[in-house]
Amino acid sequence: MIKNTLIETLGIEITHLEPGKVIATMPVDERTRQPFGLLHGGASVALAETVASVGAYELVDKETEGAAGLEINANHVRPITQGTVTAVGTILHQGKTTMVWDIKITDEKDRLICVSRCTIAVIKLKK
């Protein structure tokens, strides 16, 4: 499922998966930095939405439902130029048609880099 996707392109790796919680890492390198050498805010948002989407997919009935990002916001609170960032996503709300996830992205010293909230739509699959 990850092959030939943005997840693979950015080097995102899911390191922990349980109902209601997902942890993933992403390198800060030439793939994820903006022209001034800082982690690109869009890369952080992609990491955050990946964590929320993977977590939501694990909670839906895969036979009849799918999950897709509906809305996301992010506050970039600290710059980073190298290393690895870790995203921890936890579910805040699980409804029949939407889920809301809280995602915190930290550096290797556990300093907050970005905080995000993502709303996921639960989609009924066509038969």
XYZ file of C-alpha atoms in Angstrom:
127
model
C 0.000 0.000 0.000
C 2.905 2.373 0.649
C 4.928 1.614 -2.490
C 5.035 4.511 -4.980
C 3.231 6.933 -2.654
C 4.112 10.182 -0.927
C 4.734 8.123 2.218
C 7.571 6.268 0.489
C 8.889 9.405 -1.229
C 9.238 11.286 2.077
C 10.763 8.293 3.890
C 7.913 8.012 6.403
C 7.964 4.817 8.471
C 5.158 3.601 10.720
C 6.877 2.362 13.878
C 3.898 1.678 16.167
C 0.266 0.927 15.449
C -2.503 0.176 17.922
C -6.192 1.100 17.993
C -6.348 4.852 18.564
C -2.583 5.481 18.445
C 0.003 5.627 15.666
C 3.695 6.552 15.774
C 5.742 7.291 12.655
C 9.130 8.782 11.829
C 10.375 10.898 8.939
C 13.912 12.008 8.075
C 14.781 15.669 7.774
C 16.833 15.556 4.579
C 16.844 16.735 0.964
C 13.382 15.215 0.430
C 11.729 17.079 3.293
C 13.592 20.402 3.584
C 12.545 23.695 2.004
C 15.059 25.887 0.089
C 16.352 27.580 3.285
C 17.329 24.218 4.791
C 14.477 23.901 7.310
C 11.969 21.081 7.547
C 9.222 22.028 5.107
C 5.879 22.708 6.778
C 4.163 20.708 4.052
C 6.286 17.677 4.901
C 5.211 17.963 8.552
C 1.578 18.185 7.457
C 2.021 15.157 5.183
C 3.472 13.218 8.131
C 0.611 14.308 10.385
C -2.092 13.355 7.878
C -0.378 10.032 7.220
C -0.468 9.175 10.923
C -4.130 10.184 11.227
C -5.145 8.357 8.047
C -3.343 5.138 8.958
C -4.846 5.257 12.445
C -8.342 5.901 11.127
C -8.056 3.087 8.576
C -7.212 0.677 11.383
C -10.482 1.607 13.132
C -12.924 1.312 10.205
C -14.613 -1.808 8.880
C -12.266 -2.448 5.947
C -14.941 -4.489 4.121
C -17.394 -1.577 3.913
C -15.517 1.617 4.822
C -12.499 3.676 3.904
C -10.878 6.754 5.444
C -9.703 10.017 3.888
C -8.472 13.354 5.188
C -11.200 15.984 5.417
C -9.390 18.860 7.168
C -6.003 19.450 8.733
C -4.318 22.322 10.549
C -0.810 22.639 11.872
C 1.260 24.988 13.987
C 4.988 24.851 13.273
C 6.544 25.836 16.592
C 10.250 25.025 16.223
C 12.525 24.754 13.180
C 14.702 21.727 12.514
C 17.402 21.305 9.857
C 18.515 17.677 10.217
C 17.809 14.417 11.985
C 14.546 12.564 12.356
C 11.145 13.723 13.518
C 8.604 11.498 15.231
C 4.845 11.929 14.979
C 2.538 10.552 17.659
C -1.117 10.532 16.677
C -3.923 9.829 19.129
C -7.632 9.772 18.486
C -9.713 12.532 20.078
C -13.103 11.608 18.592
C -14.362 8.483 16.834
C -17.787 8.906 15.276
C -19.708 7.049 12.591
C -18.775 9.468 9.798
C -15.728 11.373 11.109
C -12.734 10.982 13.357
C -10.542 13.697 14.858
C -6.872 13.005 15.536
C -4.288 14.956 17.551
C -0.736 14.705 16.194
C 2.406 15.966 17.892
C 5.685 15.966 15.957
C 8.900 16.082 17.988
C 12.632 16.018 17.311
C 15.172 13.532 18.638
C 15.411 15.518 21.898
C 11.610 15.286 22.342
C 11.158 19.005 21.592
C 7.857 19.946 19.957
C 8.312 20.801 16.265
C 4.707 20.828 15.097
C 1.257 20.236 16.542
C -1.593 19.273 14.248
C -5.229 18.258 14.327
C -6.717 16.239 11.490
C -10.336 15.395 10.745
C -10.837 12.168 8.831
C -13.950 11.285 6.854
C -15.211 7.725 7.184
C -16.344 6.806 3.682
C -18.772 4.043 2.765
C -17.271 1.912 -0.006
C -19.357 1.202 -3.066
C -20.123 -2.449 -3.602
